[in-house]
Amino acid sequence: RDHSDFLRYWDRYKPLFELDPTDYKGWAHGLKKAGYATDPAYATKLIKIIEQYKLYRFDTGSAGETIAVPTAPLVLEKQTVTKVAVSGERYTYSLNRPLYKRNGVRFIYSQQGETWESIAQGQGLFLKELLAFNDLSQSTPLPKGTVVYLQRKRRQAARGMEMYVFSEGECLRDVCQRFAVRQASVVKLNGLPEGWVPQEGDRVILRKVR
């Protein structure tokens, strides 16, 4: 459900929801056309997997019916892909990786050699979208192990995370990334001035206390 909501949020995926939910071939080709995947053979591979494991049975299964789920991993592409962009720049993106959630927001950890551009390409996102999800206006260096959110962060932190006290050297964006909260929302919630720089011991509210 979370992933279908994610697709429905973006205009370029909306035509897919006019298709019959059981039309897996139409969905496969539609996802590729909308830029969801960069592999030219994405639709063909996806259809092959669905038919090989008879996954279409899940579309028509009746209530109470038990369907065996294949134990073999479903792999669409190799673990890493290196491509050459139009500009001639080489980029690397790792596939089939673990996906995590924090405060209900999906994220991954960047891997060696990846950039914001390569992750955006691999996830079928515009670079501007991915940067906005992570409170950035332009690309920055991406060290291995950096949290990269793949969808918009929440307006408030999770329950129990109502307030945060800054340590020395921390910036507001770091804290917003840690708790999966939009920086603009925290600024508004706390009435912070533009360009505010926290000092050790400063506090910010991350969630309204009712």
Short mmCIF file of C-alpha atoms in Angstrom, two decimals:
data_model
loop_
_atom_site.label_atom_id
_atom_site.label_comp_id
_atom_site.label_asym_id
_atom_site.label_seq_id
_atom_site.Cartn_x
_atom_site.Cartn_y
_atom_site.Cartn_z
CA ARG A 1 0.00 0.00 0.00
CA ASP A 2 2.79 2.46 0.89
CA HIS A 3 4.42 1.92 -2.49
CA SER A 4 1.17 2.35 -4.42
CA ASP A 5 0.57 5.61 -2.54
CA PHE A 6 4.09 6.67 -3.49
CA LEU A 7 3.38 6.05 -7.18
CA ARG A 8 -0.02 7.75 -7.02
CA TYR A 9 1.58 10.90 -5.56
CA TRP A 10 3.54 11.68 -8.75
CA ASP A 11 1.72 12.93 -11.87
CA ARG A 12 3.83 10.86 -14.27
CA TYR A 13 2.54 7.63 -12.69
CA LYS A 14 -1.15 8.61 -12.52
CA PRO A 15 -2.06 7.15 -15.96
CA LEU A 16 -1.09 3.72 -14.61
CA PHE A 17 -4.03 3.79 -12.22
CA GLU A 18 -6.41 3.91 -15.18
CA LEU A 19 -5.25 0.40 -16.13
CA ASP A 20 -6.90 -2.78 -14.92
CA PRO A 21 -5.09 -3.75 -11.67
CA THR A 22 -4.58 -7.25 -13.11
CA ASP A 23 -2.99 -5.96 -16.34
CA TYR A 24 0.56 -6.68 -15.20
CA LYS A 25 1.95 -6.32 -18.72
CA GLY A 26 0.43 -2.86 -19.07
CA TRP A 27 1.81 -1.89 -15.67
CA ALA A 28 5.27 -3.20 -16.48
CA HIS A 29 5.50 -1.25 -19.74
CA GLY A 30 3.84 1.78 -18.15
CA LEU A 31 6.34 1.89 -15.29
CA LYS A 32 9.23 1.74 -17.73
CA LYS A 33 7.71 4.48 -19.91
CA ALA A 34 7.20 6.72 -16.86
CA GLY A 35 10.88 6.46 -15.97
CA TYR A 36 10.48 4.18 -12.95
CA ALA A 37 13.50 2.10 -14.04
CA THR A 38 16.53 2.85 -16.19
CA ASP A 39 17.07 -0.69 -17.50
CA PRO A 40 15.73 -0.81 -21.10
CA ALA A 41 14.66 -4.42 -20.53
CA TYR A 42 12.88 -3.69 -17.21
CA ALA A 43 9.36 -4.44 -18.51
CA THR A 44 10.40 -7.68 -20.20
CA LYS A 45 12.25 -8.91 -17.11
CA LEU A 46 9.40 -8.02 -14.78
CA ILE A 47 6.82 -9.79 -16.95
CA LYS A 48 9.06 -12.85 -17.16
CA ILE A 49 9.35 -13.04 -13.36
CA ILE A 50 5.59 -12.62 -12.87
CA GLU A 51 4.86 -15.42 -15.33
CA GLN A 52 7.69 -17.69 -14.16
CA TYR A 53 6.46 -17.65 -10.57
CA LYS A 54 2.76 -17.24 -11.49
CA LEU A 55 2.56 -14.12 -9.35
CA TYR A 56 -0.58 -13.06 -11.22
CA ARG A 57 -2.43 -15.56 -9.00
CA PHE A 58 -2.28 -13.00 -6.20
CA ASP A 59 -4.53 -10.71 -8.26
CA THR A 60 -7.40 -13.18 -8.40
CA GLY A 61 -6.96 -15.30 -5.27
CA SER A 62 -10.15 -15.72 -3.26
CA ALA A 63 -10.47 -15.00 0.44
CA GLY A 64 -9.02 -17.74 2.58
CA GLU A 65 -7.08 -19.29 -0.31
CA THR A 66 -3.49 -20.22 0.46
CA ILE A 67 -0.94 -19.60 -2.27
CA ALA A 68 2.64 -20.79 -1.96
CA VAL A 69 5.14 -17.96 -2.19
CA PRO A 70 8.37 -18.76 -4.07
CA THR A 71 11.37 -18.86 -1.77
CA ALA A 72 13.88 -17.99 -4.47
CA PRO A 73 14.87 -14.30 -4.51
CA LEU A 74 13.34 -12.30 -7.34
CA VAL A 75 16.20 -10.42 -8.97
CA LEU A 76 15.52 -7.99 -11.79
CA GLU A 77 19.02 -6.67 -12.33
CA LYS A 78 22.59 -7.13 -11.19
CA GLN A 79 23.68 -5.79 -7.83
CA THR A 80 25.48 -2.77 -9.25
CA VAL A 81 25.12 -0.93 -12.51
CA THR A 82 27.58 1.55 -13.98
CA LYS A 83 26.22 3.83 -16.68
CA VAL A 84 27.47 6.80 -18.66
CA ALA A 85 25.22 9.85 -18.55
CA VAL A 86 24.64 12.12 -21.54
CA SER A 87 27.31 14.46 -20.20
CA GLY A 88 29.81 11.61 -20.26
CA GLU A 89 29.94 11.37 -16.46
CA ARG A 90 29.99 7.80 -15.12
CA TYR A 91 27.72 6.97 -12.24
CA THR A 92 27.15 3.86 -10.15
CA TYR A 93 23.94 2.71 -8.50
CA SER A 94 23.45 -0.40 -6.35
CA LEU A 95 20.27 -2.43 -6.83
CA ASN A 96 18.39 -5.05 -4.79
CA ARG A 97 19.41 -3.30 -1.58
CA PRO A 98 17.73 -3.18 1.84
CA LEU A 99 15.01 -0.57 2.21
CA TYR A 100 14.44 0.99 5.63
CA LYS A 101 11.80 3.14 7.29
CA ARG A 102 12.11 5.89 9.86
CA ASN A 103 9.11 7.83 11.12
CA GLY A 104 7.19 6.06 8.35
CA VAL A 105 9.51 7.42 5.64
CA ARG A 106 11.42 5.08 3.32
CA PHE A 107 15.18 5.50 3.03
CA ILE A 108 18.36 3.73 1.99
CA TYR A 109 22.01 4.03 2.98
CA SER A 110 24.27 5.29 0.22
CA GLN A 111 26.95 2.91 -0.98
CA GLN A 112 30.48 3.40 -2.22
CA GLY A 113 30.65 5.32 -5.50
CA GLU A 114 27.04 6.51 -5.51
CA THR A 115 25.94 10.11 -6.03
CA TRP A 116 22.65 11.93 -5.66
CA GLU A 117 22.36 11.77 -9.42
CA SER A 118 22.89 8.02 -9.63
CA ILE A 119 20.40 7.28 -6.84
CA ALA A 120 17.79 9.51 -8.48
CA GLN A 121 18.33 7.64 -11.76
CA GLY A 122 18.13 4.25 -10.08
CA GLN A 123 14.96 5.11 -8.16
CA GLY A 124 13.17 6.66 -11.12
CA LEU A 125 13.12 10.10 -9.47
CA PHE A 126 14.03 13.53 -10.71
CA LEU A 127 17.21 14.82 -9.08
CA LYS A 128 15.34 17.88 -7.81
CA GLU A 129 12.78 15.62 -6.11
CA LEU A 130 15.39 13.53 -4.34
CA LEU A 131 17.29 16.59 -3.14
CA ALA A 132 14.07 18.17 -1.84
CA PHE A 133 13.22 14.97 0.05
CA ASN A 134 16.57 15.40 1.84
CA ASP A 135 16.39 19.18 2.43
CA LEU A 136 19.01 20.03 -0.17
CA SER A 137 18.90 22.59 -2.97
CA GLN A 138 21.89 21.21 -4.87
CA SER A 139 24.04 18.09 -5.02
CA THR A 140 26.66 17.60 -2.33
CA PRO A 141 29.30 14.90 -1.76
CA LEU A 142 27.66 11.64 -0.70
CA PRO A 143 29.83 9.60 1.69
CA LYS A 144 29.14 5.89 2.06
CA GLY A 145 26.48 5.21 4.70
CA THR A 146 24.58 8.49 4.27
CA VAL A 147 20.83 8.31 4.91
CA VAL A 148 18.96 9.06 1.68
CA TYR A 149 15.19 9.51 1.92
CA LEU A 150 13.21 8.32 -1.09
CA GLN A 151 9.99 10.15 -0.27
CA ARG A 152 8.94 13.33 1.44
CA LYS A 153 9.67 13.45 5.16
CA ARG A 154 7.01 14.02 7.83
CA ARG A 155 5.98 17.38 9.23
CA GLN A 156 6.56 16.10 12.77
CA ALA A 157 8.79 13.55 14.46
CA ALA A 158 7.48 10.26 15.82
CA ARG A 159 5.77 10.11 19.20
CA GLY A 160 8.25 10.33 22.04
CA MET A 161 10.58 12.58 20.02
CA GLU A 162 8.92 15.88 20.89
CA MET A 163 12.07 17.91 21.59
CA TYR A 164 15.76 17.80 20.74
CA VAL A 165 18.77 19.40 22.46
CA PHE A 166 21.66 20.21 20.14
CA SER A 167 25.18 19.00 20.76
CA GLU A 168 28.24 20.96 19.65
CA GLY A 169 28.69 21.08 15.88
CA GLU A 170 25.21 19.82 14.97
CA CYS A 171 23.15 21.65 12.37
CA LEU A 172 19.39 21.75 11.94
CA ARG A 173 19.42 19.67 8.76
CA ASP A 174 21.37 16.88 10.49
CA VAL A 175 18.69 16.63 13.16
CA CYS A 176 15.87 16.73 10.62
CA GLN A 177 17.52 13.89 8.71
CA ARG A 178 17.97 11.88 11.89
CA PHE A 179 14.29 12.07 12.78
CA ALA A 180 12.84 12.13 9.22
CA VAL A 181 11.26 15.55 9.66
CA ARG A 182 11.04 18.34 7.08
CA GLN A 183 13.40 21.17 7.93
CA ALA A 184 10.89 23.80 6.79
CA SER A 185 8.29 22.37 9.18
CA VAL A 186 10.69 22.52 12.14
CA VAL A 187 11.63 26.11 11.27
CA LYS A 188 7.95 27.08 11.15
CA LEU A 189 7.03 25.15 14.30
CA ASN A 190 9.77 26.90 16.29
CA GLY A 191 9.55 30.32 14.63
CA LEU A 192 13.24 30.20 13.74
CA PRO A 193 14.80 33.10 11.80
CA GLU A 194 16.29 32.53 8.36
CA GLY A 195 19.85 31.23 8.54
CA TRP A 196 19.53 30.23 12.20
CA VAL A 197 22.59 28.33 13.46
CA PRO A 198 22.06 26.25 16.61
CA GLN A 199 24.46 26.42 19.52
CA GLU A 200 25.22 23.65 21.99
CA GLY A 201 22.29 23.33 24.38
CA ASP A 202 19.74 24.97 22.08
CA ARG A 203 16.40 23.19 21.87
CA VAL A 204 13.90 22.71 19.08
CA ILE A 205 10.43 21.23 19.13
CA LEU A 206 10.05 18.36 16.67
CA ARG A 207 6.48 17.44 17.51
CA LYS A 208 3.59 19.40 18.98
CA VAL A 209 2.64 18.34 22.48
CA ARG A 210 -1.12 18.33 22.95
#
